[in-house]
């Protein structure tokens, strides 16, 4: 009994140590992202409204692309799906439903097929990977089937963007990238899948330009 208790204590200690290391790594990644995003921010008013709108046009092309918008769905919790080699978007195959949890806890967890891994994505039709746990975006971040103007207004609204100003949006991009998360992987989905225009770094620069111009939205 004493040996079993000692073994349990050792296992618990090891798990606690692993959790502490993971938390430390997460905090360090967030700090690094904050430092990097601070360098991305441009002075307010240093970019004209016209240049800001041009930057938004490029941002819109990214956030409305299926690689980004398909998981930004409404409260129904049904992710969208654009199979490799196709352009028509449909409800995710296999009757996938993410539920109120947004991770599929009520049905089949997203991570059942979409592995949390920093390994490169394999060619289609292999399931996509990401360095963070798979989940749908919060309902407040609804992008699918929305116009560019509607998404623009959502992104600049602190009540619907996680309480972020432009600096916060840039930090969000950098933090996700530091974890090899969903955003940078939109441009690295594996052979056979389409990607948004430009690159992740282009997207960061455009968000900075848009922010410095006062976050103008099309009318």
PDB file of C-alpha atoms in Angstrom:
ATOM      1  CA  UNK A   1       0.000   0.000   0.000  1.00  0.00           C
ATOM      2  CA  UNK A   2       2.839   2.355   0.903  1.00  0.00           C
ATOM      3  CA  UNK A   3       4.551   1.716  -2.441  1.00  0.00           C
ATOM      4  CA  UNK A   4       1.304   2.326  -4.314  1.00  0.00           C
ATOM      5  CA  UNK A   5       0.747   5.603  -2.440  1.00  0.00           C
ATOM      6  CA  UNK A   6       4.314   6.676  -3.159  1.00  0.00           C
ATOM      7  CA  UNK A   7       3.897   5.852  -6.839  1.00  0.00           C
ATOM      8  CA  UNK A   8       0.688   7.905  -6.968  1.00  0.00           C
ATOM      9  CA  UNK A   9       2.447  10.839  -5.329  1.00  0.00           C
ATOM     10  CA  UNK A  10       5.289  10.640  -7.822  1.00  0.00           C
ATOM     11  CA  UNK A  11       2.869  10.535 -10.767  1.00  0.00           C
ATOM     12  CA  UNK A  12       0.939  13.503  -9.366  1.00  0.00           C
ATOM     13  CA  UNK A  13       4.184  15.428  -8.872  1.00  0.00           C
ATOM     14  CA  UNK A  14       5.290  14.672 -12.418  1.00  0.00           C
ATOM     15  CA  UNK A  15       1.940  15.800 -13.842  1.00  0.00           C
ATOM     16  CA  UNK A  16       2.083  18.985 -11.778  1.00  0.00           C
ATOM     17  CA  UNK A  17       5.591  19.687 -13.043  1.00  0.00           C
ATOM     18  CA  UNK A  18       4.495  19.160 -16.646  1.00  0.00           C
ATOM     19  CA  UNK A  19       1.512  21.442 -16.162  1.00  0.00           C
ATOM     20  CA  UNK A  20       3.747  24.111 -14.625  1.00  0.00           C
ATOM     21  CA  UNK A  21       6.173  23.890 -17.539  1.00  0.00           C
ATOM     22  CA  UNK A  22       3.328  24.137 -20.047  1.00  0.00           C
ATOM     23  CA  UNK A  23       1.898  27.183 -18.256  1.00  0.00           C
ATOM     24  CA  UNK A  24       5.336  28.818 -18.152  1.00  0.00           C
ATOM     25  CA  UNK A  25       5.799  28.214 -21.876  1.00  0.00           C
ATOM     26  CA  UNK A  26       2.347  29.671 -22.564  1.00  0.00           C
ATOM     27  CA  UNK A  27       3.088  32.804 -20.529  1.00  0.00           C
ATOM     28  CA  UNK A  28       6.454  33.235 -22.241  1.00  0.00           C
ATOM     29  CA  UNK A  29       4.836  32.841 -25.672  1.00  0.00           C
ATOM     30  CA  UNK A  30       2.243  35.479 -24.783  1.00  0.00           C
ATOM     31  CA  UNK A  31       4.964  37.862 -23.550  1.00  0.00           C
ATOM     32  CA  UNK A  32       6.971  37.351 -26.736  1.00  0.00           C
ATOM     33  CA  UNK A  33       3.851  37.942 -28.826  1.00  0.00           C
ATOM     34  CA  UNK A  34       3.131  41.171 -26.939  1.00  0.00           C
ATOM     35  CA  UNK A  35       6.686  42.381 -27.553  1.00  0.00           C
ATOM     36  CA  UNK A  36       6.480  41.576 -31.259  1.00  0.00           C
ATOM     37  CA  UNK A  37       3.019  43.090 -31.705  1.00  0.00           C
ATOM     38  CA  UNK A  38       4.185  46.307 -30.051  1.00  0.00           C
ATOM     39  CA  UNK A  39       6.664  46.626 -32.917  1.00  0.00           C
ATOM     40  CA  UNK A  40       3.874  46.033 -35.448  1.00  0.00           C
ATOM     41  CA  UNK A  41       1.718  48.927 -34.227  1.00  0.00           C
ATOM     42  CA  UNK A  42       1.868  52.092 -36.349  1.00  0.00           C
ATOM     43  CA  UNK A  43       1.192  55.591 -34.956  1.00  0.00           C
ATOM     44  CA  UNK A  44      -2.473  56.549 -35.035  1.00  0.00           C
ATOM     45  CA  UNK A  45      -3.214  58.842 -37.956  1.00  0.00           C
ATOM     46  CA  UNK A  46      -0.003  57.969 -39.789  1.00  0.00           C
ATOM     47  CA  UNK A  47      -1.985  56.222 -42.531  1.00  0.00           C
ATOM     48  CA  UNK A  48      -4.666  57.895 -44.653  1.00  0.00           C
ATOM     49  CA  UNK A  49      -8.248  56.727 -44.617  1.00  0.00           C
ATOM     50  CA  UNK A  50      -7.949  55.718 -48.269  1.00  0.00           C
ATOM     51  CA  UNK A  51      -4.859  53.608 -47.574  1.00  0.00           C
ATOM     52  CA  UNK A  52      -6.667  52.104 -44.598  1.00  0.00           C
ATOM     53  CA  UNK A  53      -9.614  51.105 -46.778  1.00  0.00           C
ATOM     54  CA  UNK A  54      -7.225  49.551 -49.289  1.00  0.00           C
ATOM     55  CA  UNK A  55      -5.656  47.572 -46.436  1.00  0.00           C
ATOM     56  CA  UNK A  56      -9.134  46.496 -45.342  1.00  0.00           C
ATOM     57  CA  UNK A  57      -9.887  45.205 -48.850  1.00  0.00           C
ATOM     58  CA  UNK A  58      -6.909  42.866 -48.505  1.00  0.00           C
ATOM     59  CA  UNK A  59      -7.904  41.898 -44.944  1.00  0.00           C
ATOM     60  CA  UNK A  60     -11.422  41.147 -46.176  1.00  0.00           C
ATOM     61  CA  UNK A  61     -10.058  38.791 -48.824  1.00  0.00           C
ATOM     62  CA  UNK A  62      -8.365  36.841 -46.032  1.00  0.00           C
ATOM     63  CA  UNK A  63     -11.149  36.700 -43.427  1.00  0.00           C
ATOM     64  CA  UNK A  64     -13.814  35.763 -45.979  1.00  0.00           C
ATOM     65  CA  UNK A  65     -11.678  32.990 -47.472  1.00  0.00           C
ATOM     66  CA  UNK A  66     -13.013  29.505 -46.594  1.00  0.00           C
ATOM     67  CA  UNK A  67      -9.746  28.655 -44.846  1.00  0.00           C
ATOM     68  CA  UNK A  68     -10.604  31.340 -42.292  1.00  0.00           C
ATOM     69  CA  UNK A  69     -14.381  31.788 -42.376  1.00  0.00           C
ATOM     70  CA  UNK A  70     -15.454  28.143 -42.261  1.00  0.00           C
ATOM     71  CA  UNK A  71     -14.968  27.908 -38.484  1.00  0.00           C
ATOM     72  CA  UNK A  72     -16.421  31.356 -37.734  1.00  0.00           C
ATOM     73  CA  UNK A  73     -20.026  30.183 -37.723  1.00  0.00           C
ATOM     74  CA  UNK A  74     -23.214  30.977 -35.810  1.00  0.00           C
ATOM     75  CA  UNK A  75     -24.661  29.493 -32.616  1.00  0.00           C
ATOM     76  CA  UNK A  76     -25.822  26.357 -34.446  1.00  0.00           C
ATOM     77  CA  UNK A  77     -22.240  25.146 -34.027  1.00  0.00           C
ATOM     78  CA  UNK A  78     -21.973  23.452 -37.415  1.00  0.00           C
ATOM     79  CA  UNK A  79     -18.571  24.097 -39.047  1.00  0.00           C
ATOM     80  CA  UNK A  80     -18.458  24.649 -42.771  1.00  0.00           C
ATOM     81  CA  UNK A  81     -16.340  22.622 -45.162  1.00  0.00           C
ATOM     82  CA  UNK A  82     -14.792  23.258 -48.557  1.00  0.00           C
ATOM     83  CA  UNK A  83     -13.332  19.918 -49.712  1.00  0.00           C
ATOM     84  CA  UNK A  84      -9.935  20.020 -51.391  1.00  0.00           C
ATOM     85  CA  UNK A  85     -10.197  20.707 -55.092  1.00  0.00           C
ATOM     86  CA  UNK A  86     -13.670  22.243 -54.755  1.00  0.00           C
ATOM     87  CA  UNK A  87     -14.909  25.819 -54.444  1.00  0.00           C
ATOM     88  CA  UNK A  88     -18.398  25.162 -53.111  1.00  0.00           C
ATOM     89  CA  UNK A  89     -18.694  25.423 -49.332  1.00  0.00           C
ATOM     90  CA  UNK A  90     -21.092  23.139 -47.480  1.00  0.00           C
ATOM     91  CA  UNK A  91     -21.847  21.990 -43.955  1.00  0.00           C
ATOM     92  CA  UNK A  92     -19.011  19.861 -42.581  1.00  0.00           C
ATOM     93  CA  UNK A  93     -19.232  16.235 -43.641  1.00  0.00           C
ATOM     94  CA  UNK A  94     -19.928  13.315 -41.294  1.00  0.00           C
ATOM     95  CA  UNK A  95     -22.689  15.251 -39.495  1.00  0.00           C
ATOM     96  CA  UNK A  96     -20.167  17.115 -37.344  1.00  0.00           C
ATOM     97  CA  UNK A  97     -21.717  19.373 -34.695  1.00  0.00           C
ATOM     98  CA  UNK A  98     -19.558  21.359 -32.250  1.00  0.00           C
ATOM     99  CA  UNK A  99     -22.396  22.153 -29.858  1.00  0.00           C
ATOM    100  CA  UNK A 100     -22.493  24.972 -27.326  1.00  0.00           C
ATOM    101  CA  UNK A 101     -18.990  24.022 -26.174  1.00  0.00           C
ATOM    102  CA  UNK A 102     -17.675  24.913 -29.658  1.00  0.00           C
ATOM    103  CA  UNK A 103     -15.280  21.938 -29.365  1.00  0.00           C
ATOM    104  CA  UNK A 104     -17.726  19.075 -29.945  1.00  0.00           C
ATOM    105  CA  UNK A 105     -17.737  17.945 -26.313  1.00  0.00           C
ATOM    106  CA  UNK A 106     -21.430  17.066 -26.602  1.00  0.00           C
ATOM    107  CA  UNK A 107     -20.961  14.894 -29.702  1.00  0.00           C
ATOM    108  CA  UNK A 108     -17.546  14.143 -31.196  1.00  0.00           C
ATOM    109  CA  UNK A 109     -14.662  16.396 -30.187  1.00  0.00           C
ATOM    110  CA  UNK A 110     -13.016  18.297 -33.045  1.00  0.00           C
ATOM    111  CA  UNK A 111      -9.698  16.894 -31.811  1.00  0.00           C
ATOM    112  CA  UNK A 112     -10.881  13.363 -32.626  1.00  0.00           C
ATOM    113  CA  UNK A 113      -9.744  13.955 -36.204  1.00  0.00           C
ATOM    114  CA  UNK A 114      -8.031  17.360 -36.117  1.00  0.00           C
ATOM    115  CA  UNK A 115      -4.886  16.568 -34.165  1.00  0.00           C
ATOM    116  CA  UNK A 116      -3.264  19.196 -31.954  1.00  0.00           C
ATOM    117  CA  UNK A 117       0.240  19.179 -33.356  1.00  0.00           C
ATOM    118  CA  UNK A 118       2.944  21.540 -34.576  1.00  0.00           C
ATOM    119  CA  UNK A 119       3.920  19.094 -37.314  1.00  0.00           C
ATOM    120  CA  UNK A 120       3.400  20.366 -40.883  1.00  0.00           C
ATOM    121  CA  UNK A 121       0.028  19.677 -42.451  1.00  0.00           C
ATOM    122  CA  UNK A 122      -0.014  16.728 -44.820  1.00  0.00           C
ATOM    123  CA  UNK A 123      -1.560  16.828 -48.307  1.00  0.00           C
ATOM    124  CA  UNK A 124      -5.339  16.623 -48.594  1.00  0.00           C
ATOM    125  CA  UNK A 125      -7.415  14.710 -47.633  1.00  0.00           C
ATOM    126  CA  UNK A 126      -5.431  14.180 -44.399  1.00  0.00           C
ATOM    127  CA  UNK A 127      -7.112  16.073 -41.502  1.00  0.00           C
ATOM    128  CA  UNK A 128      -5.694  19.512 -40.784  1.00  0.00           C
ATOM    129  CA  UNK A 129      -3.477  20.003 -37.728  1.00  0.00           C
ATOM    130  CA  UNK A 130      -2.844  23.003 -35.507  1.00  0.00           C
ATOM    131  CA  UNK A 131      -0.575  23.756 -32.573  1.00  0.00           C
ATOM    132  CA  UNK A 132      -3.589  24.597 -30.387  1.00  0.00           C
ATOM    133  CA  UNK A 133      -6.704  22.596 -29.547  1.00  0.00           C
ATOM    134  CA  UNK A 134      -9.335  22.579 -32.292  1.00  0.00           C
ATOM    135  CA  UNK A 135     -12.493  24.571 -31.732  1.00  0.00           C
ATOM    136  CA  UNK A 136     -14.898  26.905 -33.463  1.00  0.00           C
ATOM    137  CA  UNK A 137     -14.401  30.633 -33.020  1.00  0.00           C
ATOM    138  CA  UNK A 138     -16.718  32.292 -30.452  1.00  0.00           C
ATOM    139  CA  UNK A 139     -20.177  33.123 -31.787  1.00  0.00           C
ATOM    140  CA  UNK A 140     -19.333  36.837 -31.499  1.00  0.00           C
ATOM    141  CA  UNK A 141     -16.705  36.275 -34.190  1.00  0.00           C
ATOM    142  CA  UNK A 142     -19.266  35.241 -36.802  1.00  0.00           C
ATOM    143  CA  UNK A 143     -17.749  35.711 -40.268  1.00  0.00           C
ATOM    144  CA  UNK A 144     -19.252  33.003 -42.443  1.00  0.00           C
ATOM    145  CA  UNK A 145     -21.765  34.363 -44.956  1.00  0.00           C
ATOM    146  CA  UNK A 146     -21.197  37.945 -43.736  1.00  0.00           C
ATOM    147  CA  UNK A 147     -20.220  40.866 -45.968  1.00  0.00           C
ATOM    148  CA  UNK A 148     -16.845  42.528 -45.689  1.00  0.00           C
ATOM    149  CA  UNK A 149     -18.502  45.640 -44.235  1.00  0.00           C
ATOM    150  CA  UNK A 150     -20.222  43.565 -41.533  1.00  0.00           C
ATOM    151  CA  UNK A 151     -17.004  41.789 -40.578  1.00  0.00           C
ATOM    152  CA  UNK A 152     -15.158  45.116 -40.511  1.00  0.00           C
ATOM    153  CA  UNK A 153     -17.654  46.541 -38.022  1.00  0.00           C
ATOM    154  CA  UNK A 154     -17.386  43.392 -35.901  1.00  0.00           C
ATOM    155  CA  UNK A 155     -13.594  43.490 -35.796  1.00  0.00           C
ATOM    156  CA  UNK A 156     -13.509  47.109 -34.607  1.00  0.00           C
ATOM    157  CA  UNK A 157     -16.207  46.544 -31.973  1.00  0.00           C
ATOM    158  CA  UNK A 158     -14.597  45.735 -28.615  1.00  0.00           C
ATOM    159  CA  UNK A 159     -17.819  44.023 -27.489  1.00  0.00           C
ATOM    160  CA  UNK A 160     -17.508  41.533 -30.333  1.00  0.00           C
ATOM    161  CA  UNK A 161     -13.750  41.149 -30.775  1.00  0.00           C
ATOM    162  CA  UNK A 162     -12.638  40.086 -27.322  1.00  0.00           C
ATOM    163  CA  UNK A 163     -12.160  43.629 -26.026  1.00  0.00           C
ATOM    164  CA  UNK A 164      -9.277  44.379 -28.380  1.00  0.00           C
ATOM    165  CA  UNK A 165      -8.067  47.611 -29.934  1.00  0.00           C
ATOM    166  CA  UNK A 166      -5.715  47.483 -32.929  1.00  0.00           C
ATOM    167  CA  UNK A 167      -2.749  46.643 -30.688  1.00  0.00           C
ATOM    168  CA  UNK A 168      -4.809  43.847 -29.151  1.00  0.00           C
ATOM    169  CA  UNK A 169      -5.751  42.458 -32.555  1.00  0.00           C
ATOM    170  CA  UNK A 170      -2.096  42.438 -33.567  1.00  0.00           C
ATOM    171  CA  UNK A 171      -1.133  40.732 -30.304  1.00  0.00           C
ATOM    172  CA  UNK A 172      -3.833  38.119 -30.975  1.00  0.00           C
ATOM    173  CA  UNK A 173      -2.295  37.400 -34.384  1.00  0.00           C
ATOM    174  CA  UNK A 174       1.236  37.157 -32.975  1.00  0.00           C
ATOM    175  CA  UNK A 175       0.192  35.027 -29.998  1.00  0.00           C
ATOM    176  CA  UNK A 176      -1.607  32.566 -32.247  1.00  0.00           C
ATOM    177  CA  UNK A 177       1.454  32.411 -34.484  1.00  0.00           C
ATOM    178  CA  UNK A 178       3.737  31.791 -31.483  1.00  0.00           C
ATOM    179  CA  UNK A 179       1.679  28.671 -30.745  1.00  0.00           C
ATOM    180  CA  UNK A 180       1.613  27.569 -34.403  1.00  0.00           C
ATOM    181  CA  UNK A 181      -2.119  28.066 -34.279  1.00  0.00           C
ATOM    182  CA  UNK A 182      -4.968  28.392 -36.747  1.00  0.00           C
ATOM    183  CA  UNK A 183      -4.174  31.806 -38.234  1.00  0.00           C
ATOM    184  CA  UNK A 184      -0.690  31.258 -39.734  1.00  0.00           C
ATOM    185  CA  UNK A 185      -1.665  27.723 -40.727  1.00  0.00           C
ATOM    186  CA  UNK A 186      -4.304  29.143 -43.069  1.00  0.00           C
ATOM    187  CA  UNK A 187      -1.359  29.695 -45.417  1.00  0.00           C
ATOM    188  CA  UNK A 188       0.112  26.243 -44.675  1.00  0.00           C
ATOM    189  CA  UNK A 189      -2.853  23.845 -45.003  1.00  0.00           C
ATOM    190  CA  UNK A 190      -1.042  21.071 -46.862  1.00  0.00           C
ATOM    191  CA  UNK A 191      -0.811  20.417 -50.581  1.00  0.00           C
ATOM    192  CA  UNK A 192      -4.072  20.320 -52.503  1.00  0.00           C
ATOM    193  CA  UNK A 193      -5.847  22.972 -50.402  1.00  0.00           C
ATOM    194  CA  UNK A 194      -6.365  26.610 -51.315  1.00  0.00           C
ATOM    195  CA  UNK A 195      -4.917  29.436 -49.220  1.00  0.00           C
ATOM    196  CA  UNK A 196      -5.923  33.055 -48.601  1.00  0.00           C
ATOM    197  CA  UNK A 197      -4.117  35.686 -50.700  1.00  0.00           C
ATOM    198  CA  UNK A 198      -0.787  37.053 -49.558  1.00  0.00           C
ATOM    199  CA  UNK A 199       0.950  35.706 -46.472  1.00  0.00           C
ATOM    200  CA  UNK A 200       0.558  35.814 -42.706  1.00  0.00           C
ATOM    201  CA  UNK A 201       3.074  38.663 -42.462  1.00  0.00           C
ATOM    202  CA  UNK A 202       1.196  40.579 -45.161  1.00  0.00           C
ATOM    203  CA  UNK A 203      -1.967  40.159 -43.106  1.00  0.00           C
ATOM    204  CA  UNK A 204      -0.285  41.502 -39.962  1.00  0.00           C
ATOM    205  CA  UNK A 205       0.979  44.551 -41.866  1.00  0.00           C
ATOM    206  CA  UNK A 206      -2.480  45.209 -43.303  1.00  0.00           C
ATOM    207  CA  UNK A 207      -4.108  45.055 -39.863  1.00  0.00           C
ATOM    208  CA  UNK A 208      -1.519  47.561 -38.619  1.00  0.00           C
ATOM    209  CA  UNK A 209      -2.213  49.879 -41.585  1.00  0.00           C
ATOM    210  CA  UNK A 210      -5.961  49.585 -41.114  1.00  0.00           C
ATOM    211  CA  UNK A 211      -5.630  50.365 -37.426  1.00  0.00           C
ATOM    212  CA  UNK A 212      -3.380  53.380 -37.938  1.00  0.00           C
ATOM    213  CA  UNK A 213      -5.937  54.771 -40.388  1.00  0.00           C
ATOM    214  CA  UNK A 214      -8.653  54.615 -37.712  1.00  0.00           C
ATOM    215  CA  UNK A 215     -10.127  51.245 -38.731  1.00  0.00           C
ATOM    216  CA  UNK A 216     -12.197  52.583 -41.648  1.00  0.00           C
ATOM    217  CA  UNK A 217     -14.949  50.309 -42.963  1.00  0.00           C
ATOM    218  CA  UNK A 218     -16.567  50.211 -46.394  1.00  0.00           C
ATOM    219  CA  UNK A 219     -20.094  51.594 -46.717  1.00  0.00           C
TER     220      UNK A 219
END
